[in-house]
Short mmCIF file of C-alpha atoms in Angstrom, two decimals:
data_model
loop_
_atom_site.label_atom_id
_atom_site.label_comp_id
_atom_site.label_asym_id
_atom_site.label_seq_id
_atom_site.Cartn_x
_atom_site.Cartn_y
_atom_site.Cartn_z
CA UNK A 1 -14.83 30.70 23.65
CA UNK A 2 -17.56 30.54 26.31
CA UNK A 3 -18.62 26.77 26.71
CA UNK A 4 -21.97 27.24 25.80
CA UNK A 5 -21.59 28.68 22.49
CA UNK A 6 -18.91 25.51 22.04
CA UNK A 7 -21.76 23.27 22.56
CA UNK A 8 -24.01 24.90 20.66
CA UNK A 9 -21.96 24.99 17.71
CA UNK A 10 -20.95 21.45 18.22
CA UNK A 11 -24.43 20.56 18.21
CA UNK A 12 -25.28 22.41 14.69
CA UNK A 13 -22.51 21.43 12.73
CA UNK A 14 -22.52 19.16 9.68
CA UNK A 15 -20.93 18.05 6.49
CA UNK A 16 -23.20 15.72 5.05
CA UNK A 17 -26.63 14.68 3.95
CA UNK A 18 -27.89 12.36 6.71
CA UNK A 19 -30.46 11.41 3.77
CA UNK A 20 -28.42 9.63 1.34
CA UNK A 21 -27.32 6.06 1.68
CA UNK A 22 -24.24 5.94 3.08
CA UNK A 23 -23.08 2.17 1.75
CA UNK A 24 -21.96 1.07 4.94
CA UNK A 25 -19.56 3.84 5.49
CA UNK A 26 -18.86 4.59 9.22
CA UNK A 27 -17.48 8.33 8.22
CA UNK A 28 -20.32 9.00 5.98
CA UNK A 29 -21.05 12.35 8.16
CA UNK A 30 -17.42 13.77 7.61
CA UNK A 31 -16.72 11.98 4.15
CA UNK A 32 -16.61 15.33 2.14
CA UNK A 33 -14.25 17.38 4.77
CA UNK A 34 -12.18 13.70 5.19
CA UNK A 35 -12.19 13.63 1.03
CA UNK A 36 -11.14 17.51 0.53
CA UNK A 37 -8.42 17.46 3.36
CA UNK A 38 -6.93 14.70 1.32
CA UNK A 39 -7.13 16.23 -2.14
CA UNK A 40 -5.20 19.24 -0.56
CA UNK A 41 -2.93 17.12 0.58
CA UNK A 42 -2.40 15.28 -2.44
CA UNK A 43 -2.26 18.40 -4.21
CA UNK A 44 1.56 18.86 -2.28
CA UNK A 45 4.24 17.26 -4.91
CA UNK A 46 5.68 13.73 -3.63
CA UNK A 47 8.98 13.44 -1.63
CA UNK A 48 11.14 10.35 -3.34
CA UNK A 49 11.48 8.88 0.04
CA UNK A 50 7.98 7.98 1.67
CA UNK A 51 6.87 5.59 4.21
CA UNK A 52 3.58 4.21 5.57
CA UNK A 53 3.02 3.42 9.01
CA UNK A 54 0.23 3.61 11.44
CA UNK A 55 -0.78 6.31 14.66
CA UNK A 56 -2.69 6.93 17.04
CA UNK A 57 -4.87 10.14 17.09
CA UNK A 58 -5.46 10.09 21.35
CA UNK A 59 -8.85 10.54 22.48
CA UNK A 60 -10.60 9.95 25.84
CA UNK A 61 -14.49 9.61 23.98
CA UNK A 62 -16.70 6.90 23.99
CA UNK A 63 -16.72 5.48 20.21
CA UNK A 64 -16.61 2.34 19.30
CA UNK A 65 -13.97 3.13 16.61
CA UNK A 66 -11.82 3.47 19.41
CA UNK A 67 -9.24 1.46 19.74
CA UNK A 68 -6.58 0.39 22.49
CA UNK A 69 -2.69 -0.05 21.15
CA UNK A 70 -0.40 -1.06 23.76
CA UNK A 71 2.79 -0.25 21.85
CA UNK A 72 2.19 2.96 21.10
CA UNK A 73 2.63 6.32 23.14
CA UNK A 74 -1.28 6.84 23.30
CA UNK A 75 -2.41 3.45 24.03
CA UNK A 76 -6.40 4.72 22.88
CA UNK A 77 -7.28 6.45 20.22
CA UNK A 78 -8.12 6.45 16.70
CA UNK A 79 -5.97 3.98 14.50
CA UNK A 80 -4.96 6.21 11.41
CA UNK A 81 -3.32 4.96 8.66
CA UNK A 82 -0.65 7.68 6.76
CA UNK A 83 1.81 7.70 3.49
CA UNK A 84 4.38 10.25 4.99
CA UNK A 85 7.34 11.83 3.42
CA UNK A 86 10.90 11.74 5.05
CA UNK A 87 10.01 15.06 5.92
CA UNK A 88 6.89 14.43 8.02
CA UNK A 89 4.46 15.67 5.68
CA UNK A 90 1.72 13.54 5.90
CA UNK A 91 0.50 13.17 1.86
CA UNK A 92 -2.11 10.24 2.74
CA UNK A 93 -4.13 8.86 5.25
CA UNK A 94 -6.84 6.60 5.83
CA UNK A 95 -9.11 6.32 9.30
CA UNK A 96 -9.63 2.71 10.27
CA UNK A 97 -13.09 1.84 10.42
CA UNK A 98 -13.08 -1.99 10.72
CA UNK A 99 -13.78 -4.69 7.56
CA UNK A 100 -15.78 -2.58 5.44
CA UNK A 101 -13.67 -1.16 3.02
CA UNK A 102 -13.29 -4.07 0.44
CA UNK A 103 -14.02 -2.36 -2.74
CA UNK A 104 -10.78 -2.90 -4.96
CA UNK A 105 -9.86 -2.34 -8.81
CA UNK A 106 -9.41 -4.95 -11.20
CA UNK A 107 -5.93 -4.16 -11.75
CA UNK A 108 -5.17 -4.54 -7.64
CA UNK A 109 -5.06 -8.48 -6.35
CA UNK A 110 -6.02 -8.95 -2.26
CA UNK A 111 -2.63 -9.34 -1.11
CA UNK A 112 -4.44 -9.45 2.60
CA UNK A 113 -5.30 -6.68 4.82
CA UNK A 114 -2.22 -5.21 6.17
CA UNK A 115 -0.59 -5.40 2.53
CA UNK A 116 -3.92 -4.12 1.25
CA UNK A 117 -2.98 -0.37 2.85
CA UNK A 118 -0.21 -0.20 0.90
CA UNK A 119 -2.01 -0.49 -2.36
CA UNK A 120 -4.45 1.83 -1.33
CA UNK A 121 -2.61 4.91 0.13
CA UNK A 122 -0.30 4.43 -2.90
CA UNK A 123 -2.48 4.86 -5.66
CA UNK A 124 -1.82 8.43 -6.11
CA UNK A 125 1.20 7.65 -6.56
CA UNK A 126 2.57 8.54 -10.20
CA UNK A 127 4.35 4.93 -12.22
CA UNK A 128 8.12 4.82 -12.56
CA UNK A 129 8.97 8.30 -10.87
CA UNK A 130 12.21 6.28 -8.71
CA UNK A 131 9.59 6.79 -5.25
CA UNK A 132 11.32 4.52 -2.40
CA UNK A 133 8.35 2.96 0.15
CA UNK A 134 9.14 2.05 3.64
CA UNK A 135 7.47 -0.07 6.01
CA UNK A 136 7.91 -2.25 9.05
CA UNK A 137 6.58 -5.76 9.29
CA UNK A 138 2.97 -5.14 9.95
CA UNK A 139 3.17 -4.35 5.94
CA UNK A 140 6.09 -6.41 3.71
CA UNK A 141 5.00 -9.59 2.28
CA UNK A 142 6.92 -10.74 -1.28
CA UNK A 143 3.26 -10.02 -3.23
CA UNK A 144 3.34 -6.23 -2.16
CA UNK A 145 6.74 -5.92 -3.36
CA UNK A 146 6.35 -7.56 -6.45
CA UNK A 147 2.92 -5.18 -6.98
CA UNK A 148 4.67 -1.80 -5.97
CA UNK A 149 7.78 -2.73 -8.54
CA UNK A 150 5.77 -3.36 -11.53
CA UNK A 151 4.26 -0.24 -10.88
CA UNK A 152 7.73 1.18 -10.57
CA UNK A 153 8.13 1.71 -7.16
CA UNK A 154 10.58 0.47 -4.94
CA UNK A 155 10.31 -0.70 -1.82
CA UNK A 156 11.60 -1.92 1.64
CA UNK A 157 10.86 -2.98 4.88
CA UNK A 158 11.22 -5.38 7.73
CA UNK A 159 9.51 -8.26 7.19
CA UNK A 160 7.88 -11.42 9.18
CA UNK A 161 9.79 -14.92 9.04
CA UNK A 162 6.31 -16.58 8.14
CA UNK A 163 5.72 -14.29 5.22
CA UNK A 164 8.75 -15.32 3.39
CA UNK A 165 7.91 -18.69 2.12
CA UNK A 166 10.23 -21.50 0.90
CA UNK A 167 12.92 -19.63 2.85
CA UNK A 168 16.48 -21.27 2.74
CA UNK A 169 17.38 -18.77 6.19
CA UNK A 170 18.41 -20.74 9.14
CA UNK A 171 16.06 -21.52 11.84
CA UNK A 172 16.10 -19.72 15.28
CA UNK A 173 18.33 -22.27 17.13
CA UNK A 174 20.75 -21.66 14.67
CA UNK A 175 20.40 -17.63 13.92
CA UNK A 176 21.13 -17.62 17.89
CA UNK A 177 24.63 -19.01 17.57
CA UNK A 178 25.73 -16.64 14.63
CA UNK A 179 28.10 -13.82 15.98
CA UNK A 180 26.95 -10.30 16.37
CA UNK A 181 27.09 -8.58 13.26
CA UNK A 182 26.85 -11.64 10.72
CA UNK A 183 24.92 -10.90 7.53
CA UNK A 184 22.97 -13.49 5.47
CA UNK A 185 21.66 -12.76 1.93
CA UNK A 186 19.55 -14.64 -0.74
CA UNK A 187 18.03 -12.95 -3.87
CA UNK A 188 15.28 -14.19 -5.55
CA UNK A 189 13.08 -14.19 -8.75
CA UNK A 190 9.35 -13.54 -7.78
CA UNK A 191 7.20 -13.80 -10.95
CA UNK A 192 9.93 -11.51 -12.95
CA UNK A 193 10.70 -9.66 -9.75
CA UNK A 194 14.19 -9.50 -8.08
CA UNK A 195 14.09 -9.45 -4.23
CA UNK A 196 16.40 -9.41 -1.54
CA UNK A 197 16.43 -11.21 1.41
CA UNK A 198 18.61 -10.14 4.16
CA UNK A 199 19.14 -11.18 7.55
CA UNK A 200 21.18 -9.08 9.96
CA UNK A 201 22.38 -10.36 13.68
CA UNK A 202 22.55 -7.11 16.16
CA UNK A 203 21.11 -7.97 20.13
CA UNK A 204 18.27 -9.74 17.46
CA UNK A 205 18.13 -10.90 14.37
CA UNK A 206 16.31 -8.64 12.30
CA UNK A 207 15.38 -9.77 8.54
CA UNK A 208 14.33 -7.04 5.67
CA UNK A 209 13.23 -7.34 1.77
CA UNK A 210 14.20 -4.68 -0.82
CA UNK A 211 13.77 -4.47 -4.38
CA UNK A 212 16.64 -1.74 -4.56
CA UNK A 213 18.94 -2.48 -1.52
CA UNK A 214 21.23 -5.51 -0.37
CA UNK A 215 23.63 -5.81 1.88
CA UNK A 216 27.06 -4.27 -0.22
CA UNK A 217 28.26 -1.70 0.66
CA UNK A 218 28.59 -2.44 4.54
CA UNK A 219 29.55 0.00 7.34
CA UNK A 220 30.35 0.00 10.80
CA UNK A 221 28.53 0.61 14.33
CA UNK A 222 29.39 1.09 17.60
CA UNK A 223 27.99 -1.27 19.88
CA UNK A 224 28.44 -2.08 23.69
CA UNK A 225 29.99 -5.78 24.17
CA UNK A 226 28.45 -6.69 27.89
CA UNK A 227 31.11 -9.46 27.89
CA UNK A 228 34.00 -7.54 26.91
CA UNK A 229 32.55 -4.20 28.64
CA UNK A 230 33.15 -2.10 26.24
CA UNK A 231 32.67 -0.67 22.55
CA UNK A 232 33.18 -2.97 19.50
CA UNK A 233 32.54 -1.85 15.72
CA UNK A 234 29.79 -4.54 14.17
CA UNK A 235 29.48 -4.68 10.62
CA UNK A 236 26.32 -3.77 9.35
CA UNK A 237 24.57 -4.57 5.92
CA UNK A 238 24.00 -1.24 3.44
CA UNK A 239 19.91 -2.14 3.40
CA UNK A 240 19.80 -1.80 7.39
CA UNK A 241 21.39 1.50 6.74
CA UNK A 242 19.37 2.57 4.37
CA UNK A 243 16.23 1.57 6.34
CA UNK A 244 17.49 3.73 9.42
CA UNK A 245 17.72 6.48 7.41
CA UNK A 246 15.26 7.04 4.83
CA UNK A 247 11.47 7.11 5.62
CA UNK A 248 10.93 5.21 8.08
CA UNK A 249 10.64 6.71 11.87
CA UNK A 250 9.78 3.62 13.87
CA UNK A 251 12.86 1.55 13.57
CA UNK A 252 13.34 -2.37 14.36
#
């Protein structure tokens, strides 16, 4: 395509009515091609195993949605928010825009923003059809799993030491002195909820919640012993396992 009729196009096209108020919505001018995307993708039956995580979508443009994200592969770009099947398929997504998107229904408490995500790419999600939800830490707090499992999905995901309150596990002095591959678990009873706690010692200590997983049955990995130079089987709990596995892409 010639550049000029690029530009000219560019500078022509449009989705919405710059007229009408837009309520403080910073995609108000691709809102209806943003809102039919989704229903088509909606429209694609669930996987059981889904996850929600965050990307990147790169771009070099001067917006002030931009953002920069040191971790990941394109450090600027727009932050995009996605409910993905194990398969990839992307059934969800929501482009972060800042503070601005409070509204909430009665039924949904604020669980706080990261937790918030969850609720909201899960809502068209159908009640007690045995859907399992990964995410990593950014996400898990004990409120969101409660929520998702009296909506009858389960859930699991790696999960932030201060987020687990009244926790009985050890403190880091002492997690540092437990052999590689020892497994702590505590279940608990979170306003009718059963969660479990697990914390699993690889190189780091790495600490998940489930409302479906623990640590029986275990298996076995290879690791590399640098003091022994060479390969050692470590133990490993069935909810780390699971976590690898299912859903989830970006690992611990």
């Amino acid at each position: 395509m010639p550049v000029n009729k690029f530009e000219q196009i560019r500078r022509f096209i449009h989705f919405n009515d710059n007229a009408q108020v837009n309520g403080g919505d910073k995609l108000h001018k691709l809102r209806p091609i943003l809102d039919h995307l989704l229903e088509k993708f909606r429209s694609i039956p669930f996987e059981e195993e889904l996850s929600v995580d965050e990307q990147m979508c790169a771009t070099k443009a001067r917006h002030h949605l931009k953002m920069y994200m040191p971790d990941k592969p394109h450090k600027y770009g727009y932050k995009i928010f996605v409910l993905c099947g194990v398969s990839g398929f992307a059934y969800n997504s929501e482009i972060y825009t800042g503070n601005e998107n409070k509204t909430r229904p009665d039924d949904e408490p604020d669980m706080g923003a990261s937790s918030n995500v969850v609720v909201r790419l899960t809502r068209p999600l159908e009640s007690n059809q045995n859907f399992k939800l990964y995410f990593d830490n950014y996400y898990t707090s004990l409120v969101l799993l409660d929520f998702l499992k009296k909506r009858g999905i389960y859930s699991l995901g790696t999960v932030r030491r201060n987020r687990v309150t009244n926790c009985k596990m050890r403190d880091e002095k002492a997690i540092k002195k437990l052999e590689r591959g020892a497994i702590i678990e505590y279940t608990c009873d979170y306003d009718g909820t059963n969660i479990s706690n697990v914390l699993w010692k690889d190189n780091k200590a790495v600490i998940l919640l489930s409302t479906f997983s623990g640590t029986n049955p275990t298996t076995h990995v290879r690791r590399f012993d640098r003091k022994e130079k060479k390969e050692v089987m470590v133990k490993r709990p069935h909810i780390v396992t699971t976590y690898n596995n299912d859903g989830v892409v970006s690992t611990y």
